[in-house]
Amino acid sequence: MKISFSERTLKKVANEDRKLFKEYGQKRGKLIKKRLDALAAADNLEELRNAPGHFHELKENRKGQWACDLDQPYRLIFVPHEEPIPTDEDGKYIWIEIKGVDVTEITDYH
């Protein structure tokens, strides 16, 4: 899957281990790398639905965004490249048609 980053600084940190571990620590840094590697290895988002990291859709004011778990309570947040996001006749997102994501933040949104 194609991965992009909404901010240049986030891309820099995510792609340079030294900066990643300095910014987020060893534990969270390793989990960020693991989740990004899983996204990169997948052909589409459906492949990650039941993968470690609990990839899931967000709701309410974050509808249209997805998250995966890092260390509690932090999450890696991303949005699909597809515009508009593919949906079925019931309005549910079609994960298998999402083939690229834009990483927007690493945060505790709870």
PDB file of C-alpha atoms in Angstrom:
ATOM      1  CA  MET A   1       0.000   0.000   0.000  1.00  0.00           C
ATOM      2  CA  LYS A   2       1.204   3.512  -0.743  1.00  0.00           C
ATOM      3  CA  ILE A   3       1.899   5.613   2.366  1.00  0.00           C
ATOM      4  CA  SER A   4       2.253   9.373   2.488  1.00  0.00           C
ATOM      5  CA  PHE A   5       2.481  11.823   5.373  1.00  0.00           C
ATOM      6  CA  SER A   6       0.405  14.960   5.873  1.00  0.00           C
ATOM      7  CA  GLU A   7       3.345  16.823   7.431  1.00  0.00           C
ATOM      8  CA  ARG A   8       6.948  16.929   6.299  1.00  0.00           C
ATOM      9  CA  THR A   9       8.228  16.769   9.892  1.00  0.00           C
ATOM     10  CA  LEU A  10       6.156  13.644  10.604  1.00  0.00           C
ATOM     11  CA  LYS A  11       7.561  11.994   7.464  1.00  0.00           C
ATOM     12  CA  LYS A  12      11.108  12.874   8.507  1.00  0.00           C
ATOM     13  CA  VAL A  13      10.667  11.498  12.013  1.00  0.00           C
ATOM     14  CA  ALA A  14       8.952   8.310  10.774  1.00  0.00           C
ATOM     15  CA  ASN A  15      11.688   7.593   8.233  1.00  0.00           C
ATOM     16  CA  GLU A  16      14.750   8.234  10.410  1.00  0.00           C
ATOM     17  CA  ASP A  17      15.160   5.802  13.315  1.00  0.00           C
ATOM     18  CA  ARG A  18      17.293   8.148  15.398  1.00  0.00           C
ATOM     19  CA  LYS A  19      14.687  10.922  15.203  1.00  0.00           C
ATOM     20  CA  LEU A  20      11.821   8.479  15.674  1.00  0.00           C
ATOM     21  CA  PHE A  21      13.244   6.998  18.888  1.00  0.00           C
ATOM     22  CA  LYS A  22      14.256  10.411  20.208  1.00  0.00           C
ATOM     23  CA  GLU A  23      10.758  11.817  19.618  1.00  0.00           C
ATOM     24  CA  TYR A  24       8.670   8.818  20.740  1.00  0.00           C
ATOM     25  CA  GLY A  25      10.982   6.585  22.764  1.00  0.00           C
ATOM     26  CA  GLN A  26      12.149   3.049  22.011  1.00  0.00           C
ATOM     27  CA  LYS A  27       8.890   1.215  22.733  1.00  0.00           C
ATOM     28  CA  ARG A  28       6.537   3.507  20.824  1.00  0.00           C
ATOM     29  CA  GLY A  29       9.103   4.058  18.058  1.00  0.00           C
ATOM     30  CA  LYS A  30       9.355   0.314  17.408  1.00  0.00           C
ATOM     31  CA  LEU A  31       5.554   0.017  17.309  1.00  0.00           C
ATOM     32  CA  ILE A  32       5.296   2.936  14.871  1.00  0.00           C
ATOM     33  CA  LYS A  33       7.811   1.236  12.562  1.00  0.00           C
ATOM     34  CA  LYS A  34       5.937  -2.063  12.873  1.00  0.00           C
ATOM     35  CA  ARG A  35       2.565  -0.469  11.971  1.00  0.00           C
ATOM     36  CA  LEU A  36       4.042   1.487   9.050  1.00  0.00           C
ATOM     37  CA  ASP A  37       5.720  -1.695   7.763  1.00  0.00           C
ATOM     38  CA  ALA A  38       2.376  -3.532   7.973  1.00  0.00           C
ATOM     39  CA  LEU A  39       0.670  -0.758   6.000  1.00  0.00           C
ATOM     40  CA  ALA A  40       3.428  -0.776   3.377  1.00  0.00           C
ATOM     41  CA  ALA A  41       3.287  -4.580   2.983  1.00  0.00           C
ATOM     42  CA  ALA A  42      -0.493  -4.733   2.537  1.00  0.00           C
ATOM     43  CA  ASP A  43      -2.109  -4.410  -0.893  1.00  0.00           C
ATOM     44  CA  ASN A  44      -5.210  -2.834   0.635  1.00  0.00           C
ATOM     45  CA  LEU A  45      -6.646  -1.919   4.024  1.00  0.00           C
ATOM     46  CA  GLU A  46      -8.803  -5.071   4.191  1.00  0.00           C
ATOM     47  CA  GLU A  47      -5.630  -7.150   4.683  1.00  0.00           C
ATOM     48  CA  LEU A  48      -5.084  -5.357   8.003  1.00  0.00           C
ATOM     49  CA  ARG A  49      -8.617  -5.600   9.391  1.00  0.00           C
ATOM     50  CA  ASN A  50      -7.677  -8.500  11.700  1.00  0.00           C
ATOM     51  CA  ALA A  51      -3.933  -7.859  11.892  1.00  0.00           C
ATOM     52  CA  PRO A  52      -2.096  -7.105  15.139  1.00  0.00           C
ATOM     53  CA  GLY A  53      -2.469  -3.452  16.037  1.00  0.00           C
ATOM     54  CA  HIS A  54      -6.256  -3.309  15.878  1.00  0.00           C
ATOM     55  CA  PHE A  55      -6.709  -1.313  12.657  1.00  0.00           C
ATOM     56  CA  HIS A  56     -10.127   0.315  12.931  1.00  0.00           C
ATOM     57  CA  GLU A  57     -12.393   3.061  11.623  1.00  0.00           C
ATOM     58  CA  LEU A  58     -12.983   6.071  13.816  1.00  0.00           C
ATOM     59  CA  LYS A  59     -16.393   7.595  14.452  1.00  0.00           C
ATOM     60  CA  GLU A  60     -18.156  10.883  15.218  1.00  0.00           C
ATOM     61  CA  ASN A  61     -15.848  13.891  14.734  1.00  0.00           C
ATOM     62  CA  ARG A  62     -13.112  11.605  13.367  1.00  0.00           C
ATOM     63  CA  LYS A  63     -15.303   9.800  10.805  1.00  0.00           C
ATOM     64  CA  GLY A  64     -13.302   9.121   7.640  1.00  0.00           C
ATOM     65  CA  GLN A  65     -10.142   8.457   9.657  1.00  0.00           C
ATOM     66  CA  TRP A  66      -8.623   5.143  10.728  1.00  0.00           C
ATOM     67  CA  ALA A  67      -6.344   4.309  13.641  1.00  0.00           C
ATOM     68  CA  CYS A  68      -4.135   1.484  14.807  1.00  0.00           C
ATOM     69  CA  ASP A  69      -2.914   0.907  18.335  1.00  0.00           C
ATOM     70  CA  LEU A  70       0.558   1.777  19.519  1.00  0.00           C
ATOM     71  CA  ASP A  71       1.228   1.724  23.266  1.00  0.00           C
ATOM     72  CA  GLN A  72      -1.821   2.724  25.304  1.00  0.00           C
ATOM     73  CA  PRO A  73      -3.337   5.255  24.823  1.00  0.00           C
ATOM     74  CA  TYR A  74      -1.445   6.320  21.665  1.00  0.00           C
ATOM     75  CA  ARG A  75      -2.645   5.666  18.121  1.00  0.00           C
ATOM     76  CA  LEU A  76      -1.304   6.092  14.599  1.00  0.00           C
ATOM     77  CA  ILE A  77      -3.989   8.035  12.680  1.00  0.00           C
ATOM     78  CA  PHE A  78      -4.395   7.916   8.898  1.00  0.00           C
ATOM     79  CA  VAL A  79      -6.873   8.689   6.133  1.00  0.00           C
ATOM     80  CA  PRO A  80      -7.353   6.939   2.780  1.00  0.00           C
ATOM     81  CA  HIS A  81      -5.940   8.461  -0.399  1.00  0.00           C
ATOM     82  CA  GLU A  82      -9.186   7.632  -2.202  1.00  0.00           C
ATOM     83  CA  GLU A  83     -11.446  10.656  -2.582  1.00  0.00           C
ATOM     84  CA  PRO A  84     -14.257  10.077  -1.894  1.00  0.00           C
ATOM     85  CA  ILE A  85     -13.695   7.069   0.345  1.00  0.00           C
ATOM     86  CA  PRO A  86     -15.363   4.042  -1.339  1.00  0.00           C
ATOM     87  CA  THR A  87     -18.643   3.010   0.323  1.00  0.00           C
ATOM     88  CA  ASP A  88     -21.251   0.345  -0.322  1.00  0.00           C
ATOM     89  CA  GLU A  89     -24.994   0.935  -0.709  1.00  0.00           C
ATOM     90  CA  ASP A  90     -25.363   0.932   3.108  1.00  0.00           C
ATOM     91  CA  GLY A  91     -22.753   3.676   3.514  1.00  0.00           C
ATOM     92  CA  LYS A  92     -20.112   1.359   5.008  1.00  0.00           C
ATOM     93  CA  TYR A  93     -16.528   1.882   3.903  1.00  0.00           C
ATOM     94  CA  ILE A  94     -15.144  -0.723   1.486  1.00  0.00           C
ATOM     95  CA  TRP A  95     -11.766  -1.523   3.010  1.00  0.00           C
ATOM     96  CA  ILE A  96     -10.587  -3.663   0.084  1.00  0.00           C
ATOM     97  CA  GLU A  97     -10.756  -0.643  -2.248  1.00  0.00           C
ATOM     98  CA  ILE A  98      -8.477   1.484  -0.058  1.00  0.00           C
ATOM     99  CA  LYS A  99      -4.997   1.094  -1.514  1.00  0.00           C
ATOM    100  CA  GLY A 100      -3.148   4.056  -0.044  1.00  0.00           C
ATOM    101  CA  VAL A 101      -3.155   6.099   3.157  1.00  0.00           C
ATOM    102  CA  ASP A 102      -1.937   9.442   4.416  1.00  0.00           C
ATOM    103  CA  VAL A 103      -0.562   9.342   7.969  1.00  0.00           C
ATOM    104  CA  THR A 104      -1.841  12.444   9.723  1.00  0.00           C
ATOM    105  CA  GLU A 105      -0.772  12.123  13.354  1.00  0.00           C
ATOM    106  CA  ILE A 106       0.447  10.041  16.256  1.00  0.00           C
ATOM    107  CA  THR A 107      -1.622  10.979  19.272  1.00  0.00           C
ATOM    108  CA  ASP A 108      -3.787  10.111  22.232  1.00  0.00           C
ATOM    109  CA  TYR A 109      -7.226  11.241  21.036  1.00  0.00           C
ATOM    110  CA  HIS A 110      -9.149   9.869  24.033  1.00  0.00           C
TER     111      HIS A 110
END
